[in-house]
mmCIF file of C-alpha atoms in Angstrom:
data_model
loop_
_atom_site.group_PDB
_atom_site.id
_atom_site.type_symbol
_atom_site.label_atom_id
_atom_site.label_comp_id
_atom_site.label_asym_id
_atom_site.label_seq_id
_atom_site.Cartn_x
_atom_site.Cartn_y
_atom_site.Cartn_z
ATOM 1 C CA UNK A 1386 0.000 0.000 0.000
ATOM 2 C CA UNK A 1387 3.002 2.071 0.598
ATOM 3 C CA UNK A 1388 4.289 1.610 -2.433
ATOM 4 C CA UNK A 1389 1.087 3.209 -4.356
ATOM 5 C CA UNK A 1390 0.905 5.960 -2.116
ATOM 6 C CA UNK A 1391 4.317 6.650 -3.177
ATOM 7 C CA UNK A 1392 3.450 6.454 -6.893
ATOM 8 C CA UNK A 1393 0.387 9.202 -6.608
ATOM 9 C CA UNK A 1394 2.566 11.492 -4.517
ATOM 10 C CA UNK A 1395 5.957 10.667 -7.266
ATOM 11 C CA UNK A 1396 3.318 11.157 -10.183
ATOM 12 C CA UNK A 1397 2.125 14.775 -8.509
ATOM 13 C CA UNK A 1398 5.694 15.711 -7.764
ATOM 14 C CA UNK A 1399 6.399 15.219 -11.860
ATOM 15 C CA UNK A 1400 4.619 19.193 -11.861
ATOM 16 C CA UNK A 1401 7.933 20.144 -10.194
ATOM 17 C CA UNK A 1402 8.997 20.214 -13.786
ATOM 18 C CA UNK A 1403 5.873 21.926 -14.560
ATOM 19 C CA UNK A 1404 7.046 23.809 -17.657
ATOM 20 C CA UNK A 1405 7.810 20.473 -19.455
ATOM 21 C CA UNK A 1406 5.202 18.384 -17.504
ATOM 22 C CA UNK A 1407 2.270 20.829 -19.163
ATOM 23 C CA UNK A 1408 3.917 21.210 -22.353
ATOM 24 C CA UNK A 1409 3.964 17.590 -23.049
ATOM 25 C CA UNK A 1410 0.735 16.438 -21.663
ATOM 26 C CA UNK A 1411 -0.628 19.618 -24.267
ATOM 27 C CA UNK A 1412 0.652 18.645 -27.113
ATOM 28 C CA UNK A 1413 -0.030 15.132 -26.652
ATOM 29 C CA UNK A 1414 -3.572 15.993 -25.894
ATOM 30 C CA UNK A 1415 -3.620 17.816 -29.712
ATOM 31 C CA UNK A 1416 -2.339 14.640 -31.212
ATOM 32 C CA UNK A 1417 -5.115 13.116 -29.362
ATOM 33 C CA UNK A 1418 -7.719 15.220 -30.602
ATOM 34 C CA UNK A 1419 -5.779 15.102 -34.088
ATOM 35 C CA UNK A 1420 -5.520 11.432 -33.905
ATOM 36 C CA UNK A 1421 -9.118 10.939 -33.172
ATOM 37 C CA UNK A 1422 -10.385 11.680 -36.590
ATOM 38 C CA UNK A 1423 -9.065 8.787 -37.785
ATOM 39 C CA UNK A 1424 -9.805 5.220 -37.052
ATOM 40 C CA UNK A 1425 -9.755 1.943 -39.423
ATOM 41 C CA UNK A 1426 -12.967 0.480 -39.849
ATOM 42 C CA UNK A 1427 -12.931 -3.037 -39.375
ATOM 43 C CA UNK A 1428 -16.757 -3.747 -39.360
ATOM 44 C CA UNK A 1429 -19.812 -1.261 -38.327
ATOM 45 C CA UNK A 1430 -18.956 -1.786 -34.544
ATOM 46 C CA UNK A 1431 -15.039 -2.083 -34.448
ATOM 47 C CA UNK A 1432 -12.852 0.141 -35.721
ATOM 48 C CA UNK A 1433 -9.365 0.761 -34.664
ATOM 49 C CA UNK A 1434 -8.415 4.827 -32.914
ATOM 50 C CA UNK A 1435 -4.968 5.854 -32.394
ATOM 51 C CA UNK A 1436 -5.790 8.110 -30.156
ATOM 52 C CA UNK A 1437 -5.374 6.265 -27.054
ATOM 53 C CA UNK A 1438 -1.995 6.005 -27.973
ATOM 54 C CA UNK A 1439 -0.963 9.471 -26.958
ATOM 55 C CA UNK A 1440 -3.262 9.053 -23.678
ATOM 56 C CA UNK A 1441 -1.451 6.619 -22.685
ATOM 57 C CA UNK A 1442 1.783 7.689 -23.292
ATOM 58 C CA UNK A 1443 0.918 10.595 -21.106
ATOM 59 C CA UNK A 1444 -0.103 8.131 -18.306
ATOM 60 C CA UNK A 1445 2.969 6.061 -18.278
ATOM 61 C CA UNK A 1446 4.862 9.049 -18.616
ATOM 62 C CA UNK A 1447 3.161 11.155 -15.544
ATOM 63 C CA UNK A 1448 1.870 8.103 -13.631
ATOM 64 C CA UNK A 1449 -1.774 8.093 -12.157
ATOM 65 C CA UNK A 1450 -2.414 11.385 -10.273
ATOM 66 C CA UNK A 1451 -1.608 13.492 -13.501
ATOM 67 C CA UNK A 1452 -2.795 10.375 -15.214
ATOM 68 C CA UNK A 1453 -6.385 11.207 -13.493
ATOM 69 C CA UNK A 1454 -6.262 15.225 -14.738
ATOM 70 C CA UNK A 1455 -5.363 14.764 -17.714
ATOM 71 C CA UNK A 1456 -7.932 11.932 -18.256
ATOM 72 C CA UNK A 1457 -10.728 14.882 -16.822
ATOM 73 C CA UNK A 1458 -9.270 16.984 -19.354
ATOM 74 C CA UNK A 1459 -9.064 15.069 -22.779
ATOM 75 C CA UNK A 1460 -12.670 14.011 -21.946
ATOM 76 C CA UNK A 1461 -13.599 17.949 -21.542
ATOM 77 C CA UNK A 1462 -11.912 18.660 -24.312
ATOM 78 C CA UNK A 1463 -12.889 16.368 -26.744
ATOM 79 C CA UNK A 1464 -16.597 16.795 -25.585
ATOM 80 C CA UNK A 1465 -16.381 20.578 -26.463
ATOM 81 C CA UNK A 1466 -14.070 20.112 -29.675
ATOM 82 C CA UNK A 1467 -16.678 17.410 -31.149
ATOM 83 C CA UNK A 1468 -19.670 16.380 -29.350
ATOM 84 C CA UNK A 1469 -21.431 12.872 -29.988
ATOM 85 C CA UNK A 1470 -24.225 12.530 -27.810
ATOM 86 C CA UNK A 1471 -24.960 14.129 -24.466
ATOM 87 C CA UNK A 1472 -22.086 14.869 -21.860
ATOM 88 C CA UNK A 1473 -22.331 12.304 -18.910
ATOM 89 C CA UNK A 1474 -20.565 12.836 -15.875
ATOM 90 C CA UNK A 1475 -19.802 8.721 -15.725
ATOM 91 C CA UNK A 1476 -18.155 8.941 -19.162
ATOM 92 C CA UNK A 1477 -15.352 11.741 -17.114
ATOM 93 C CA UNK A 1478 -15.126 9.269 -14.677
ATOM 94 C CA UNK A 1479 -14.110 6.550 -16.535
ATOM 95 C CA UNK A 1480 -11.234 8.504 -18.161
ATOM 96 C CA UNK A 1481 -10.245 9.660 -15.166
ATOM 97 C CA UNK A 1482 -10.287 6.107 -13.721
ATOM 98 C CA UNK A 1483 -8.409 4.609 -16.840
ATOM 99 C CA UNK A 1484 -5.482 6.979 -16.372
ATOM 100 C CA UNK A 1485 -5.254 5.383 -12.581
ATOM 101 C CA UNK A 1486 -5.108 2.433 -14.039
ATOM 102 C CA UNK A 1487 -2.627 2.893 -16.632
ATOM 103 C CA UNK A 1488 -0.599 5.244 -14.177
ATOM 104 C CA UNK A 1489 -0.795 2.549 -11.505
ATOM 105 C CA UNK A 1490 0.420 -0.297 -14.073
ATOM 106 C CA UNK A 1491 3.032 1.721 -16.302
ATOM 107 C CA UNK A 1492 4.461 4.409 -14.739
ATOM 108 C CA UNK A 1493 8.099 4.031 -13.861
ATOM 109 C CA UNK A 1494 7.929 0.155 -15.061
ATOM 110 C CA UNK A 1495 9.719 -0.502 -18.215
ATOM 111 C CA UNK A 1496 7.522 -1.196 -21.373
ATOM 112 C CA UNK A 1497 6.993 -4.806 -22.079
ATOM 113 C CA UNK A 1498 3.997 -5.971 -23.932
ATOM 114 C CA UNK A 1499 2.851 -8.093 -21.554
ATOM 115 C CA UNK A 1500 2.850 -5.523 -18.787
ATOM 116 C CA UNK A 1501 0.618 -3.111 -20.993
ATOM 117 C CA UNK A 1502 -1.527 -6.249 -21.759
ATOM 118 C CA UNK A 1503 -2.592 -6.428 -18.483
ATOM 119 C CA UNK A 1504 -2.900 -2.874 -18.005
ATOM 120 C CA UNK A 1505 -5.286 -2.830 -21.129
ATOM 121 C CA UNK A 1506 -6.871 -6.097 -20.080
ATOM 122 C CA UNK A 1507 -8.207 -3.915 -16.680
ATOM 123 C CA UNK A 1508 -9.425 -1.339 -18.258
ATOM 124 C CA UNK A 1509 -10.805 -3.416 -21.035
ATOM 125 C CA UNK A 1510 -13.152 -5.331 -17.994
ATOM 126 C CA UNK A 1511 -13.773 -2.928 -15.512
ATOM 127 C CA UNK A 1512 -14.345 0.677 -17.273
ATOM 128 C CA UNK A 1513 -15.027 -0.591 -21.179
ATOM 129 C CA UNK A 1514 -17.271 -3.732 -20.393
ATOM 130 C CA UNK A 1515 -18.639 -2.889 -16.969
ATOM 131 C CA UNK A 1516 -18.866 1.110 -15.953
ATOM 132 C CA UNK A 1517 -19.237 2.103 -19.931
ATOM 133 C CA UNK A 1518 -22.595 -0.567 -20.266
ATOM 134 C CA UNK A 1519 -23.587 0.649 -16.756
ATOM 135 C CA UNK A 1520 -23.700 3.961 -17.996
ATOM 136 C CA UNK A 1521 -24.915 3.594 -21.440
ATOM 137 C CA UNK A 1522 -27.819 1.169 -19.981
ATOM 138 C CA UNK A 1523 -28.559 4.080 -17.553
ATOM 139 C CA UNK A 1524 -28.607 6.274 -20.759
ATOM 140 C CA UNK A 1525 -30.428 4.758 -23.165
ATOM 141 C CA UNK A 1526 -32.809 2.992 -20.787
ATOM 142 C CA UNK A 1527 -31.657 -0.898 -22.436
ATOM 143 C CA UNK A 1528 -30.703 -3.481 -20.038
ATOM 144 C CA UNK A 1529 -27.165 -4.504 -19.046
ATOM 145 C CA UNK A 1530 -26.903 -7.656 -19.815
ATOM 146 C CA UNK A 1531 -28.769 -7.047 -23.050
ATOM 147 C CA UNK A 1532 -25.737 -4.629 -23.541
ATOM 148 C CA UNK A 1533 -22.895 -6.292 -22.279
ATOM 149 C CA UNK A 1534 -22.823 -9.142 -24.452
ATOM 150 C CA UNK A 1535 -21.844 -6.984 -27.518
ATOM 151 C CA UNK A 1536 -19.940 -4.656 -25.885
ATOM 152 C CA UNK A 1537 -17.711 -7.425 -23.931
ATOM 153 C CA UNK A 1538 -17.206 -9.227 -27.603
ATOM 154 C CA UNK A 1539 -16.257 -6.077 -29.349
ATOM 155 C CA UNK A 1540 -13.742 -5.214 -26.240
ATOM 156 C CA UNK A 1541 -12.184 -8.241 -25.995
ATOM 157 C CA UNK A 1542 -11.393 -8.430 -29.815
ATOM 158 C CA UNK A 1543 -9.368 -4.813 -29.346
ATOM 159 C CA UNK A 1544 -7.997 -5.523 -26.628
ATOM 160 C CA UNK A 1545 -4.873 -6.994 -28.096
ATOM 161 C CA UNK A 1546 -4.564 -5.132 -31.262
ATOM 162 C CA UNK A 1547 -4.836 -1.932 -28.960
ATOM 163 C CA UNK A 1548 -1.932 -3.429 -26.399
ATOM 164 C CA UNK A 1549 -0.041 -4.177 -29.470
ATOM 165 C CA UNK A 1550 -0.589 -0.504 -31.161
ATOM 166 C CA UNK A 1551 0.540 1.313 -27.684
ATOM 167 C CA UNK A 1552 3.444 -1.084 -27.195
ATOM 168 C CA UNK A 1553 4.773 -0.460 -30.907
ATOM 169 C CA UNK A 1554 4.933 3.431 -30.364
ATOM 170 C CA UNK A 1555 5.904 3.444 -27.206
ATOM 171 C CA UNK A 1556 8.908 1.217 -28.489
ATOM 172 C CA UNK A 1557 9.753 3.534 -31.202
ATOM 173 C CA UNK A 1558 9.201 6.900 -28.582
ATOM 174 C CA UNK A 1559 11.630 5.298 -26.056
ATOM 175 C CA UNK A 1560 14.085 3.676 -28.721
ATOM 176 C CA UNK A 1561 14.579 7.630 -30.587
ATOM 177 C CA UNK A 1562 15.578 9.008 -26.661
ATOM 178 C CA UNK A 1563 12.747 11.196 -26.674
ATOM 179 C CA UNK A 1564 11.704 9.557 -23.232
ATOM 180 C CA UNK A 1565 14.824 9.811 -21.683
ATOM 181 C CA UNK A 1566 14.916 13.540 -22.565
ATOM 182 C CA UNK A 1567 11.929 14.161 -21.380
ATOM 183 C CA UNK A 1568 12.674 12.523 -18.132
ATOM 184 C CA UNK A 1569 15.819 14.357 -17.420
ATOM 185 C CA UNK A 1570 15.460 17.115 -14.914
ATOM 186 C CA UNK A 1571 16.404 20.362 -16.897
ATOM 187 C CA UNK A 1572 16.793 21.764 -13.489
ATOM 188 C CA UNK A 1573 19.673 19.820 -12.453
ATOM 189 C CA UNK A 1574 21.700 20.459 -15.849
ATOM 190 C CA UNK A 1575 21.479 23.753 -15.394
ATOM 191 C CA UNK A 1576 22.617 23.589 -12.248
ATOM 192 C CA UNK A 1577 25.750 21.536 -13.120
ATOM 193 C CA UNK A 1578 26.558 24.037 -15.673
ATOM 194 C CA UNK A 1579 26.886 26.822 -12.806
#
């Protein structure tokens, strides 16, 4: 329990840098507004989004306590940028919650594909299949298990092809050194410099 603690409270202290911090979660928050425009169309009910590839990259960069602001504000933002259906407090929730999740699992772990399998696996069961039919049956009035059946297919299918998506850029971010820059503390250069 300790240890978590100490993850929220290392995750807030990542605002100590808060000139980089903001910077990065922004413009990954464009190329997630950017990236959601596009998807793949597989059939009428799955298509593949790359834009939970720079969400996440925010959460296992900034662990879950940013993880949890940032998910409030991509969900704000994308609500106001392009509206589909009615705002719903549950639907903030749940990106909130997922960037616990992924902040819990990823941050300060190195990236292995079966690590972010699990991580995607969680969020896959407990905010896709369960809190997203709870609220859409609450919604729409339709039962949940008359819901959930669908849903937990459709889920289940993307859940590796999204692992396998995040783990291939997050490969190629970490492999080009942009990671490592970003985590060096431009505080203590320039204080070695002096």
């Amino acid at each position: 329990m300790k240890k978590l603690a100490t993850l929220f409270v290392d995750s807030y202290k990542e605002l100590n840098n808060g000139t980089v911090t903001l910077t990065v979660m922004g413009m990954l928050a464009a190329i997630s507004v950017v990236l959601g425009y596009f998807s793949i169309e597989l059939t009428s009910y799955i298509k593949i989004g790359f834009s939970p590839v720079a969400n996440q990259l925010v959460y296992y960069l900034f662990g879950p306590t940013l993880g949890a602001c940032y998910g409030f504000f991509i969900d704000m933002l994308k609500y106001f940028i392009k509206p589909t259906g009615s705002w719903f407090p549950g639907f903030t929730l749940n990106a909130m919650l997922g960037g616990v999740i992924y902040g819990v699992l990823l941050y300060k772990k190195p990236i292995s594909l079966p690590r972010i399998l699990i991580a995607k696996l969680v969020v896959v069961v407990f905010i896709n299949c369960l809190l997203n039919t709870l609220w859409l049956s609450m919604l729409y009035g339709k039962a949940f298990m008359v819901l959930l059946p669908a849903r937990a297919v459709k889920n289940l299918v993307m859940w590796p092809i999204d692992s396998l998506l995040f783990w291939m850029v997050a490969r190629v971010v970490e492999r080009s050194g942009i990671l490592k820059m970003l985590r060096a503390n431009p505080r203590r250069s320039s204080l070695k410099s002096k």
